[in-house]
RNA sequence: GGGCUCAUAGUUCAGUUUGGAUAGAAUGGCUGCCUGCGGAGCAGCUGGUCGAGGGUUCAAAUCCCUCUGGGCCCA
């Protein structure tokens, strides 16, 4: 029982309006009013009916309150007690409700008894595939990549906790231009294929080479031919170049994954591009596209001898060039169809790495003739959530979400059109765009990324030009800053403890800062701003939590048992917290429905702010009345229980002390 | 030239999907509050013609149109 059940109760009452007062049936809302003076909940039903019937909203509101709601509440109160205490028609036309907190607060008891916040069965076991990260394995992850990861991983967590079966995918483009670039550098320009500087991670080292080789291309244009040769070798496979490339890719990938794991992201499957190419999925896809008449062969004009697709609102797009090679857009189609599980699965899944949470990361490998789809090295694989899907290759996938930055929105829409025409089932395939992360002029100067155009306020990152700020660098800076602060506050804490806590603060701060913003808005990353750990940050949440935990610790001798009289919590701020806590299911539902994890971050901040008001203005441990003390302790406890759940969803680390 | 997207307080942003009551935070500036449950906090003041103009509506930051200015994609 939560706030949503109260809303349902109001809905039941209001629905009587249509039958008893002869109004047309409409969709209305029951929400929280903008100001607390207006009560706990409000509805817009009178406005909407006014529009239909040309009566005044105030008249309808009064009518509904007097004829429908008040008699019912009074009736219920005669026999039992209603969770609704009062309904009022505001002259403007709003109908406002007041909750009976004596009843409502009892809902908290369940939260406390369970010791964890409720498992919401929104997904009902539906299977969802989320692809995120998908960074070219030739450079370190920068802050823009981390935005992608944090959005994807938080969504994963949201789906996971609401009874969805989730597969997290990471697409590894091991046969594209970017990887080929560094292979050219190793094979033809004499760069060492390992980092000489021990402090330089291999992905960072490759990032430097990637930028250098791109400078070399400018003066040595013949190198482009060598790159094309490399790409061809990788696509063909089973040769020295492809073997060498995989060795490099694997090493870079493992370093990149260390950064992902550092911020507590996890994956289920690595989808390797060269294997998708070799799997023959493209040929099948090509046939299907021809068969369903989705693509057309052009016999004259500028696209002569090409296979093209005509999007609804755009010029036709080449999918297969006149030389028979597939374009970038075309290459993505077989992968999309694999995600939807349209074809028989051509892969088996082999162990790639063990992850921080004890789960196994698998990678695709092509099935050899006659072998069946299976997981290799099963004994190594613990906690595997994928087994079921892998031995049932045609299992239905209900939803596929790809997290991708908005520069690719155009291509995505073309792909989406193609997929919609290919797949007639009701599966959902969607792209989730987010705006890029750019660097502030100030930060570019500080990091010493070279002289930039002074007129530009923001500078876009570019791996090719060597202009980026790595995720690890930011985390390290955050950790240093936090460690310093902790030290100044705790003279007795050991270096080891300080470092442990500082790392957790750093991870949480970065995740929160990336997730709380709207996906549609570009982030101008500024290092100095990022290092500020006051105000609307994860630390504020962690700090509030630590305060609550301290209270509970000091009251440990008092076990919260038996019937606690939560009705004693009658201060305004106490009621507000109860309502805020019991709203959590509405928030999670909305976050999932709109694929907006930021809603959760905003909620957490709101709740923490309320707790801090409570903390400053209401005594808990000093209270003489034992019943009141227990009631308040219960409130504090339910706050901590809910917050642990929210922390888990947001990937914020739980710290009892900081 | 075509398309997508953003514009709200000095600054960074919520609120726009689904129109509703006095447009909210944070930060900055100014001012209070620690022998009390952790001051990385709390309270107060300051600060906004919601980019501009028009339209729809009883009601527009929110919906529609035009324009301006940033960012991106394509040509």
XYZ file of C-alpha atoms (C1' of nucleotides) in Angstrom:
733
model
C 0.000 0.000 0.000
C 1.367 3.310 -1.078
C 0.262 6.708 -2.290
C -0.825 5.137 -5.539
C -3.415 3.071 -3.684
C -4.839 6.254 -2.196
C -5.028 7.685 -5.692
C -6.830 4.562 -6.804
C -9.333 5.031 -4.024
C -9.954 8.593 -5.193
C -10.318 7.304 -8.741
C -12.987 4.895 -7.597
C -14.915 7.734 -6.028
C -14.519 10.101 -8.938
C -15.503 7.484 -11.486
C -18.955 7.514 -9.918
C -19.333 11.009 -11.329
C -19.845 9.623 -14.816
C -22.568 7.206 -13.842
C -24.359 9.170 -11.149
C -24.107 12.726 -12.398
C -24.494 11.846 -16.083
C -21.228 13.369 -17.197
C -19.369 12.055 -20.247
C -16.567 9.690 -19.391
C -13.146 11.321 -19.641
C -9.544 10.695 -18.647
C -8.543 12.872 -15.706
C -5.585 13.031 -13.349
C -5.062 12.811 -9.625
C -1.772 14.444 -8.715
C -0.038 16.331 -5.969
C -0.934 20.020 -5.844
C 1.774 22.650 -6.303
C 1.375 23.970 -2.771
C 0.741 22.062 0.418
C -1.991 24.523 1.444
C -4.096 22.876 -1.248
C -3.969 19.532 0.487
C -2.296 16.235 -0.311
C -3.827 15.351 -3.655
C -5.793 17.182 -6.315
C -7.692 16.419 -9.487
C -8.377 18.283 -12.705
C -11.612 16.422 -13.419
C -13.833 19.495 -13.091
C -11.844 21.483 -15.653
C -12.000 18.712 -18.189
C -15.713 18.186 -17.703
C -16.263 21.937 -17.931
C -14.727 21.949 -21.361
C -17.073 19.204 -22.543
C -20.278 20.497 -20.975
C -19.760 24.282 -21.065
C -20.545 24.484 -17.360
C -18.298 26.332 -14.941
C -15.438 24.298 -13.424
C -16.253 25.624 -9.953
C -19.849 24.453 -10.247
C -18.848 20.942 -11.320
C -16.212 20.697 -8.616
C -18.712 21.635 -5.939
C -21.269 19.253 -7.343
C -18.843 16.334 -7.316
C -17.645 17.043 -3.805
C -21.107 17.473 -2.333
C -22.944 14.723 -4.138
C -20.306 12.062 -4.621
C -17.311 12.339 -2.373
C -18.393 13.718 0.993
C -21.307 11.262 1.492
C -19.007 8.324 0.716
C -16.217 9.407 3.025
C -18.754 9.937 5.785
C -20.252 6.537 5.122
C -16.893 4.773 5.283
C -15.956 6.620 8.433
C -19.104 5.371 10.109
C -18.083 1.739 9.750
C -14.354 1.903 9.433
C -11.863 4.675 8.833
C -11.152 6.086 5.418
C -7.647 7.001 4.401
C -9.257 10.145 3.005
C -10.072 12.742 5.567
C -11.436 15.621 3.575
C -12.350 16.751 0.089
C -12.792 20.376 -0.869
C -13.842 22.164 -4.008
C -11.605 25.137 -4.629
C -13.387 28.137 -6.232
C -11.058 27.868 -9.218
C -12.307 24.366 -9.935
C -9.736 22.079 -8.344
C -10.928 19.338 -6.050
C -8.428 18.920 -3.246
C -8.073 15.953 -0.923
C -6.551 15.577 2.493
C -5.146 12.281 3.635
C -5.815 10.796 7.052
C -2.223 10.239 8.133
C -3.310 8.163 11.074
C -4.267 5.471 8.570
C -1.847 6.322 5.818
C 1.259 6.109 7.998
C 0.527 2.456 8.750
C 1.658 1.661 5.215
C 5.195 2.379 6.358
C 5.104 -0.671 8.585
C 5.387 -3.035 5.662
C 8.481 -1.255 4.464
C 10.061 -1.625 7.869
C 9.085 -5.261 8.278
C 10.453 -6.258 4.891
C 13.715 -4.387 5.503
C 13.776 -3.495 1.832
C 11.594 -1.476 -0.401
C 9.059 -3.274 -2.442
C 9.645 -5.308 -5.513
C 7.434 -3.841 -8.204
C 6.124 -6.285 -10.733
C 5.965 -3.913 -13.666
C 7.785 -6.146 -16.113
C 6.028 -9.431 -15.384
C 9.073 -11.299 -16.606
C 9.336 -9.538 -19.954
C 12.689 -9.763 -21.680
C 14.499 -6.551 -22.495
C 17.808 -5.994 -24.221
C 19.708 -2.811 -23.513
C 22.768 -1.898 -25.524
C 25.045 0.756 -24.141
C 28.715 1.824 -24.071
C 29.703 0.431 -27.516
C 32.917 2.435 -27.720
C 35.483 1.762 -30.431
C 38.178 -0.325 -28.744
C 41.085 1.941 -29.630
C 41.040 4.609 -26.932
C 40.133 5.286 -23.305
C 36.584 6.156 -22.277
C 35.901 9.850 -21.999
C 33.224 11.675 -20.066
C 30.772 11.488 -22.972
C 31.037 7.701 -23.010
C 30.391 7.690 -19.289
C 27.139 9.562 -19.846
C 26.072 6.762 -22.160
C 27.088 4.094 -19.664
C 25.393 5.724 -16.702
C 22.108 6.159 -18.587
C 22.242 2.567 -19.805
C 23.293 1.030 -16.536
C 20.724 2.951 -14.492
C 17.986 1.835 -16.858
C 19.265 -1.716 -16.506
C 18.983 -1.412 -12.734
C 15.464 0.023 -12.982
C 14.271 -2.754 -15.252
C 16.014 -5.396 -13.207
C 14.306 -4.391 -9.952
C 10.855 -4.346 -11.532
C 10.788 -7.949 -12.672
C 12.188 -7.600 -16.144
C 14.591 -10.109 -17.569
C 17.358 -7.821 -18.814
C 20.293 -8.514 -21.137
C 22.939 -5.830 -21.267
C 24.814 -5.711 -24.539
C 28.004 -3.938 -25.502
C 28.810 -3.743 -29.211
C 32.481 -3.997 -30.041
C 33.440 -2.555 -33.415
C 36.716 -4.383 -33.921
C 36.747 -4.039 -37.696
C 36.110 -0.366 -38.254
C 38.335 2.508 -39.287
C 39.214 3.502 -35.751
C 40.724 0.171 -34.757
C 42.372 -0.149 -38.163
C 44.055 3.202 -37.533
C 46.035 2.010 -34.538
C 46.841 -1.289 -36.250
C 48.338 0.725 -39.108
C 50.449 2.570 -36.550
C 51.698 -0.683 -35.028
C 52.328 -2.570 -38.269
C 53.588 0.155 -40.564
C 54.820 3.085 -38.489
C 56.852 1.251 -35.899
C 54.839 2.128 -32.771
C 55.374 -0.322 -29.916
C 52.311 -2.488 -29.365
C 52.568 -2.115 -25.624
C 52.652 0.835 -23.289
C 56.180 1.636 -22.148
C 55.083 3.959 -19.378
C 53.750 1.844 -16.525
C 51.407 4.585 -15.370
C 49.756 4.782 -18.745
C 46.920 2.303 -19.206
C 46.974 0.514 -22.536
C 43.721 2.144 -23.700
C 45.170 5.562 -22.907
C 48.352 4.672 -24.766
C 46.341 3.588 -27.817
C 44.329 6.794 -27.594
C 47.545 8.764 -27.982
C 48.623 6.671 -30.939
C 45.229 7.075 -32.568
C 45.629 10.827 -32.434
C 49.238 10.673 -33.669
C 48.526 8.416 -36.626
C 45.781 10.782 -37.732
C 48.352 13.563 -37.893
C 50.602 11.293 -39.942
C 47.819 10.614 -42.456
C 47.822 14.319 -43.299
C 51.332 14.147 -44.739
C 51.453 10.511 -45.774
C 48.242 9.935 -47.704
C 49.326 6.558 -49.049
C 48.742 5.121 -45.580
C 44.999 5.160 -46.279
C 45.500 2.264 -48.697
C 47.226 0.302 -45.953
C 44.279 0.953 -43.670
C 41.863 -0.388 -46.261
C 44.044 -3.488 -46.559
C 43.882 -3.981 -42.783
C 40.104 -3.621 -42.677
C 39.746 -6.190 -45.412
C 42.033 -8.623 -43.567
C 40.053 -8.233 -40.364
C 36.761 -8.826 -42.160
C 38.094 -11.930 -43.872
C 39.499 -13.335 -40.642
C 41.782 -16.304 -40.029
C 44.979 -14.480 -40.859
C 47.937 -12.911 -39.067
C 46.511 -9.386 -39.208
C 43.145 -10.350 -37.804
C 44.780 -12.335 -35.022
C 47.066 -9.450 -34.114
C 44.118 -7.039 -34.212
C 42.058 -9.171 -31.866
C 44.968 -9.338 -29.436
C 45.174 -5.531 -29.356
C 41.391 -5.072 -29.258
C 41.060 -7.480 -26.374
C 43.699 -5.689 -24.377
C 42.167 -2.249 -24.966
C 38.699 -3.584 -24.261
C 39.751 -5.019 -20.927
C 41.174 -1.663 -19.910
C 38.014 0.119 -21.017
C 35.920 -2.373 -19.086
C 37.958 -1.643 -15.971
C 36.661 1.918 -16.175
C 33.086 0.701 -16.722
C 33.349 -1.653 -13.795
C 34.894 1.075 -11.699
C 31.652 3.034 -11.949
C 29.735 -0.179 -11.274
C 28.322 -0.877 -14.686
C 28.020 -4.452 -15.841
C 27.212 -6.322 -19.046
C 26.033 -9.704 -20.188
C 27.228 -10.029 -23.761
C 29.918 -8.466 -25.918
C 28.740 -8.503 -29.526
C 31.818 -8.554 -31.718
C 31.340 -6.861 -35.082
C 33.785 -8.954 -37.094
C 31.858 -12.016 -36.000
C 28.538 -10.565 -36.982
C 30.057 -9.958 -40.417
C 31.419 -13.484 -40.575
C 28.184 -15.027 -39.295
C 26.379 -14.644 -42.593
C 23.606 -12.666 -40.917
C 24.074 -9.915 -43.462
C 23.393 -12.215 -46.402
C 20.207 -13.414 -44.775
C 19.210 -9.850 -44.013
C 19.964 -8.732 -47.565
C 17.774 -11.513 -48.946
C 14.975 -10.605 -46.585
C 15.168 -6.940 -47.543
C 14.939 -7.826 -51.239
C 12.184 -10.338 -50.648
C 10.028 -7.875 -48.721
C 10.669 -5.241 -51.334
C 12.114 -2.833 -48.833
C 15.172 -2.023 -50.917
C 15.419 -1.320 -54.601
C 18.105 -1.791 -57.235
C 18.908 1.422 -59.075
C 19.716 1.199 -62.763
C 20.701 4.774 -63.538
C 21.524 8.137 -61.987
C 24.116 8.846 -59.349
C 23.247 5.671 -57.416
C 23.525 3.438 -60.480
C 23.991 -0.243 -59.604
C 23.386 0.366 -55.890
C 20.727 -1.082 -53.602
C 18.896 1.770 -51.902
C 16.235 2.395 -49.309
C 13.846 5.321 -49.554
C 13.008 6.756 -46.127
C 9.678 8.532 -45.795
C 10.934 12.057 -45.416
C 14.360 11.879 -46.957
C 16.306 11.159 -50.063
C 17.053 7.552 -50.827
C 19.931 6.055 -48.915
C 22.476 3.631 -50.384
C 22.663 0.348 -48.460
C 24.818 -1.679 -50.834
C 27.333 0.079 -53.042
C 27.853 -0.740 -56.695
C 30.944 -2.796 -55.735
C 28.751 -4.982 -53.528
C 29.948 -3.742 -50.134
C 27.479 -2.811 -47.435
C 27.369 0.730 -46.076
C 27.532 1.726 -42.449
C 23.743 1.837 -42.085
C 23.322 -1.558 -43.702
C 25.821 -3.192 -41.365
C 23.696 -2.251 -38.391
C 20.579 -4.039 -39.634
C 21.677 -7.641 -39.004
C 22.748 -6.721 -35.485
C 19.374 -5.096 -34.859
C 17.629 -8.223 -36.103
C 19.834 -10.384 -33.915
C 18.798 -8.275 -30.928
C 15.174 -8.927 -31.787
C 15.982 -12.610 -32.183
C 14.465 -12.773 -35.672
C 16.877 -15.325 -37.131
C 18.272 -18.499 -35.658
C 21.149 -17.502 -33.452
C 24.463 -18.070 -35.271
C 26.551 -17.572 -32.137
C 27.725 -19.441 -29.158
C 28.750 -17.597 -26.038
C 32.138 -17.955 -24.443
C 33.621 -16.674 -21.227
C 35.278 -13.289 -21.574
C 35.719 -11.980 -18.052
C 34.429 -12.105 -14.536
C 32.874 -8.873 -13.354
C 32.918 -6.944 -10.105
C 29.481 -8.210 -9.091
C 30.432 -11.847 -9.564
C 28.595 -12.234 -12.858
C 30.199 -13.447 -16.027
C 30.693 -11.413 -19.152
C 30.263 -13.484 -22.301
C 31.344 -12.788 -25.833
C 29.885 -14.018 -29.075
C 31.701 -16.585 -31.147
C 30.583 -18.066 -34.424
C 28.980 -21.485 -34.330
C 30.932 -23.965 -36.360
C 28.982 -26.254 -38.642
C 26.950 -28.769 -36.742
C 27.571 -27.381 -33.268
C 24.704 -26.115 -31.218
C 24.103 -22.851 -29.559
C 25.591 -23.088 -26.079
C 27.644 -21.511 -23.410
C 31.240 -22.600 -23.269
C 33.049 -23.188 -19.988
C 29.862 -23.476 -18.044
C 31.724 -24.312 -14.885
C 33.336 -20.885 -14.931
C 30.010 -19.187 -15.181
C 28.214 -18.309 -12.018
C 25.105 -16.249 -11.519
C 24.381 -16.430 -15.143
C 21.120 -14.871 -16.084
C 21.446 -15.658 -19.738
C 21.385 -19.384 -19.853
C 17.696 -19.547 -20.441
C 17.780 -17.276 -23.448
C 20.815 -18.909 -24.943
C 19.398 -22.367 -25.041
C 16.128 -21.041 -26.369
C 17.421 -18.992 -29.254
C 13.986 -18.123 -30.571
C 12.675 -16.788 -27.287
C 10.676 -13.622 -27.652
C 12.450 -10.369 -26.942
C 9.880 -7.823 -25.828
C 11.877 -4.662 -26.036
C 15.230 -3.527 -27.373
C 16.746 -0.243 -26.246
C 19.909 1.223 -27.703
C 21.558 4.114 -25.907
C 23.257 6.319 -28.440
C 24.271 9.960 -28.786
C 22.055 12.314 -30.711
C 24.523 12.977 -33.519
C 23.435 9.637 -34.871
C 19.709 10.341 -34.619
C 19.282 10.633 -38.379
C 20.796 7.269 -39.144
C 18.865 5.692 -36.313
C 15.590 6.886 -37.707
C 16.356 5.370 -41.092
C 17.259 2.098 -39.417
C 14.140 2.224 -37.347
C 12.018 2.602 -40.455
C 13.653 -0.423 -42.035
C 13.246 -2.529 -38.918
C 9.609 -1.588 -38.515
C 8.933 -2.763 -42.044
C 10.907 -5.988 -41.536
C 9.481 -6.980 -38.212
C 5.741 -7.214 -38.161
C 5.526 -8.510 -34.585
C 4.752 -6.291 -31.668
C 8.291 -6.093 -30.409
C 9.501 -2.676 -29.479
C 12.739 -1.446 -30.924
C 13.871 1.973 -29.792
C 16.790 4.284 -29.674
C 17.403 6.427 -26.666
C 19.240 9.587 -27.620
C 21.295 11.734 -25.345
C 23.117 14.961 -26.112
C 26.885 15.010 -26.132
C 29.205 16.152 -23.380
C 31.492 19.016 -24.345
C 34.273 20.688 -22.383
C 34.298 24.223 -21.059
C 36.970 26.565 -22.385
C 38.325 26.861 -18.861
C 38.713 23.107 -18.435
C 40.425 22.696 -21.799
C 42.972 25.278 -20.711
C 43.508 23.653 -17.333
C 44.063 20.185 -18.695
C 46.425 21.595 -21.288
C 44.773 20.135 -24.353
C 46.403 22.775 -26.521
C 45.281 26.142 -27.766
C 41.706 26.264 -28.877
C 39.549 28.782 -30.593
C 39.098 31.386 -27.862
C 35.714 32.485 -29.179
C 34.029 29.171 -28.570
C 32.369 28.752 -25.210
C 32.329 24.987 -25.451
C 34.736 22.600 -27.096
C 33.625 19.289 -28.478
C 35.699 16.270 -27.678
C 37.467 14.351 -30.403
C 39.493 11.209 -29.972
C 41.011 11.719 -33.392
C 42.315 15.158 -32.443
C 43.306 14.028 -28.978
C 40.865 16.449 -27.340
C 39.103 14.616 -24.538
C 39.042 14.177 -20.803
C 39.113 10.597 -19.651
C 36.651 9.157 -17.188
C 39.407 7.820 -14.997
C 41.061 11.214 -14.787
C 37.842 12.819 -13.548
C 37.274 10.046 -11.030
C 40.825 10.397 -9.755
C 40.406 14.150 -9.308
C 37.132 13.651 -7.480
C 38.737 11.062 -5.264
C 41.657 13.329 -4.392
C 39.342 16.185 -3.520
C 37.126 13.953 -1.378
C 40.084 12.390 0.405
C 41.340 15.832 1.330
C 37.943 16.824 2.713
C 37.558 13.618 4.699
C 40.995 14.071 6.159
C 40.193 17.555 7.358
C 37.090 16.237 9.114
C 38.404 12.977 10.569
C 41.840 13.244 12.091
C 41.837 9.654 13.320
C 40.818 7.824 10.160
C 43.440 5.669 8.455
C 44.664 6.442 4.940
C 43.194 3.188 3.740
C 39.726 3.986 5.045
C 39.897 7.495 3.664
C 40.827 6.189 0.244
C 38.077 3.582 0.319
C 35.420 6.158 1.118
C 36.837 8.777 -1.248
C 36.634 6.378 -4.189
C 33.015 5.628 -3.387
C 32.187 9.304 -3.126
C 33.876 9.905 -6.484
C 31.963 7.169 -8.306
C 28.640 8.282 -6.853
C 29.248 11.947 -7.586
C 30.030 11.307 -11.220
C 27.110 8.976 -11.761
C 24.661 11.331 -10.082
C 25.910 14.352 -11.964
C 25.476 12.563 -15.291
C 22.101 11.031 -14.570
C 20.284 13.982 -13.004
C 20.273 16.028 -16.193
C 17.845 15.833 -19.051
C 19.082 13.618 -21.846
C 18.193 16.261 -24.434
C 20.560 18.825 -23.046
C 24.200 19.165 -23.858
C 26.473 19.080 -20.854
C 29.323 21.545 -20.792
C 31.725 19.765 -18.525
C 33.728 21.973 -16.216
C 36.225 20.327 -13.892
C 36.029 22.981 -11.155
C 32.232 22.846 -11.078
C 32.307 19.065 -10.999
C 34.586 19.005 -7.965
C 32.149 21.035 -5.870
C 30.454 18.564 -3.596
C 27.696 20.629 -2.054
C 24.129 21.290 -3.064
C 22.404 18.947 -5.450
C 25.002 16.178 -5.500
C 25.154 12.527 -4.543
C 27.109 13.494 -1.460
C 24.060 15.329 -0.150
C 22.164 12.047 -0.393
C 24.937 10.037 1.192
C 25.330 12.570 3.946
C 21.633 12.512 4.759
C 21.748 8.752 4.857
C 24.740 8.733 7.206
C 22.921 11.100 9.553
C 19.934 8.773 9.642
C 22.125 5.747 10.252
C 23.839 7.506 13.147
C 20.500 8.078 14.849
C 19.548 4.437 14.452
C 22.915 3.279 15.766
C 22.591 5.375 18.882
C 19.150 3.959 19.529
C 20.170 0.381 19.016
C 19.230 -0.652 22.544
C 15.655 0.239 21.644
C 14.345 -2.426 19.350
C 11.554 -1.213 17.167
C 9.055 -3.940 17.753
C 5.383 -4.631 17.980
C 2.770 -2.098 17.146
C 4.469 1.228 16.772
C 1.948 4.037 16.839
C 2.921 5.875 13.669
C -0.165 8.029 14.062
C 1.862 10.059 16.549
C 3.806 11.486 13.644
C 1.673 14.570 13.216
C 4.154 17.324 12.471
C 3.932 18.728 8.980
C 7.418 17.639 8.016
C 6.776 14.124 9.307
C 3.660 13.833 7.180
C 5.517 15.169 4.204
C 8.205 12.540 4.581
C 5.662 9.754 4.926
C 3.953 10.863 1.757
C 7.242 11.285 -0.071
C 8.429 7.808 0.925
C 5.162 6.146 -0.022
C 5.393 7.743 -3.446
C 8.327 5.644 -4.525
C 6.367 3.246 -6.707
C 4.828 6.100 -8.691
C 8.296 7.510 -9.283
C 9.792 4.220 -10.414
C 6.871 3.528 -12.679
C 7.198 6.919 -14.303
C 10.959 6.583 -14.697
C 10.480 3.299 -16.519
C 7.576 4.457 -18.613
C 9.411 7.523 -19.873
C 12.856 5.900 -19.821
C 14.021 8.812 -17.674
C 16.224 7.722 -14.812
C 16.721 11.369 -13.909
C 13.283 11.361 -12.293
C 14.683 9.003 -9.701
C 17.624 11.297 -9.006
C 15.299 14.275 -8.512
C 13.143 12.230 -6.182
C 16.119 11.171 -4.103
C 17.206 14.769 -3.704
C 13.719 15.879 -2.699
C 13.445 13.139 -0.123
C 16.879 13.869 1.320
C 16.021 17.551 1.583
C 12.881 16.698 3.544
C 14.815 14.376 5.790
C 17.330 17.125 6.529
C 14.543 19.510 7.498
C 13.210 16.833 9.806
C 16.678 16.242 11.201
C 17.202 19.916 12.011
C 13.769 20.614 13.399
C 12.588 17.432 15.112
C 14.330 15.626 17.927
C 14.443 11.861 17.946
C 16.810 10.535 20.593
C 16.038 13.258 23.161
C 12.308 12.605 23.113
C 10.948 11.534 26.511
C 7.754 9.889 25.326
C 8.831 6.370 24.396
C 5.987 5.812 21.917
C 6.759 9.014 20.053
C 10.430 8.170 20.082
C 9.734 4.745 18.565
C 7.470 6.272 15.967
C 10.147 8.730 14.908
C 12.782 6.028 14.892
C 10.522 4.047 12.592
C 10.280 6.988 10.246
C 14.054 7.327 10.200
C 14.396 3.628 9.615
C 12.001 3.538 6.715
C 13.891 6.441 5.194
C 17.132 4.457 5.330
C 15.496 1.355 3.891
C 14.073 3.265 0.946
C 17.300 5.126 0.402
C 19.326 1.926 0.213
C 17.005 0.852 -2.576
C 17.354 4.143 -4.413
C 21.120 4.078 -4.023
C 21.173 0.645 -5.584
C 19.131 1.879 -8.524
C 21.242 4.958 -9.063
C 24.534 3.183 -8.494
C 25.298 5.415 -5.547
C 27.441 3.771 -2.896
C 25.974 3.283 0.555
C 28.259 4.813 3.175
C 27.474 4.699 6.872
C 30.309 7.036 7.651
C 31.974 9.742 5.639
C 19.960 24.868 -48.813
C 17.153 20.485 -46.033
C 16.322 18.046 -41.233
C 16.807 17.291 -35.757
C 17.405 19.698 -31.114
C 17.964 23.369 -27.295
C 16.713 28.611 -25.218
C 13.492 29.554 -17.825
C 17.096 33.863 -11.797
C 24.196 36.581 -12.352
C 25.559 31.011 -13.285
C 24.110 25.540 -13.677
C 19.508 23.433 -14.182
C 13.979 21.278 -12.663
C 9.074 22.061 -14.514
C 6.989 21.200 -21.109
C 5.275 14.278 -22.795
C -0.644 14.877 -20.288
C -2.249 23.305 -20.448
C -4.617 24.697 -14.342
C -3.688 27.613 -8.416
C 1.586 32.502 -6.218
C 7.186 29.528 -12.201
C 10.827 25.889 -8.322
C 15.960 23.987 -6.835
C 21.090 24.405 -6.542
C 24.999 27.815 -6.797
C 26.718 32.991 -6.179
C 25.944 37.529 -2.947
C 24.041 39.234 1.956
C 22.288 37.505 7.096
C 21.354 34.209 11.104
C 21.961 28.985 13.515
C 26.923 24.031 16.452
C 28.643 22.094 24.868
C 22.202 19.136 21.369
C 20.966 13.097 16.492
C 27.361 14.631 12.031
C 27.504 22.536 9.957
C 29.690 18.380 3.236
C 23.861 20.781 6.981
C 19.394 24.111 8.247
C 16.582 28.931 8.137
C 15.987 33.837 5.874
C 16.884 37.813 2.186
C 18.436 38.830 -2.881
C 17.546 37.559 -7.844
C 12.899 35.699 -13.541
C 8.684 40.571 -19.202
C 10.086 31.547 -18.968
C 14.638 34.091 -26.357
C 10.939 37.593 -29.516
C 6.165 38.146 -31.816
C 1.453 36.208 -33.025
C -2.530 32.376 -32.417
C -5.816 28.603 -29.741
C -8.242 28.558 -24.632
C -12.223 30.370 -19.096
C -6.689 29.327 -18.323
C -0.121 28.962 -21.868
C 6.815 28.312 -19.510
C 3.733 24.028 -21.334
C -0.149 23.281 -27.443
C 0.111 25.633 -32.825
C 2.561 29.233 -36.375
C 6.519 32.784 -37.627
C 11.164 34.784 -36.382
C 16.039 35.172 -33.727
C 20.170 32.828 -31.556
C 23.294 28.322 -29.979
C 24.472 22.961 -30.938
C 24.257 18.706 -34.086
C 23.272 15.790 -38.636
C 22.917 15.760 -43.974
C 23.820 18.219 -48.873
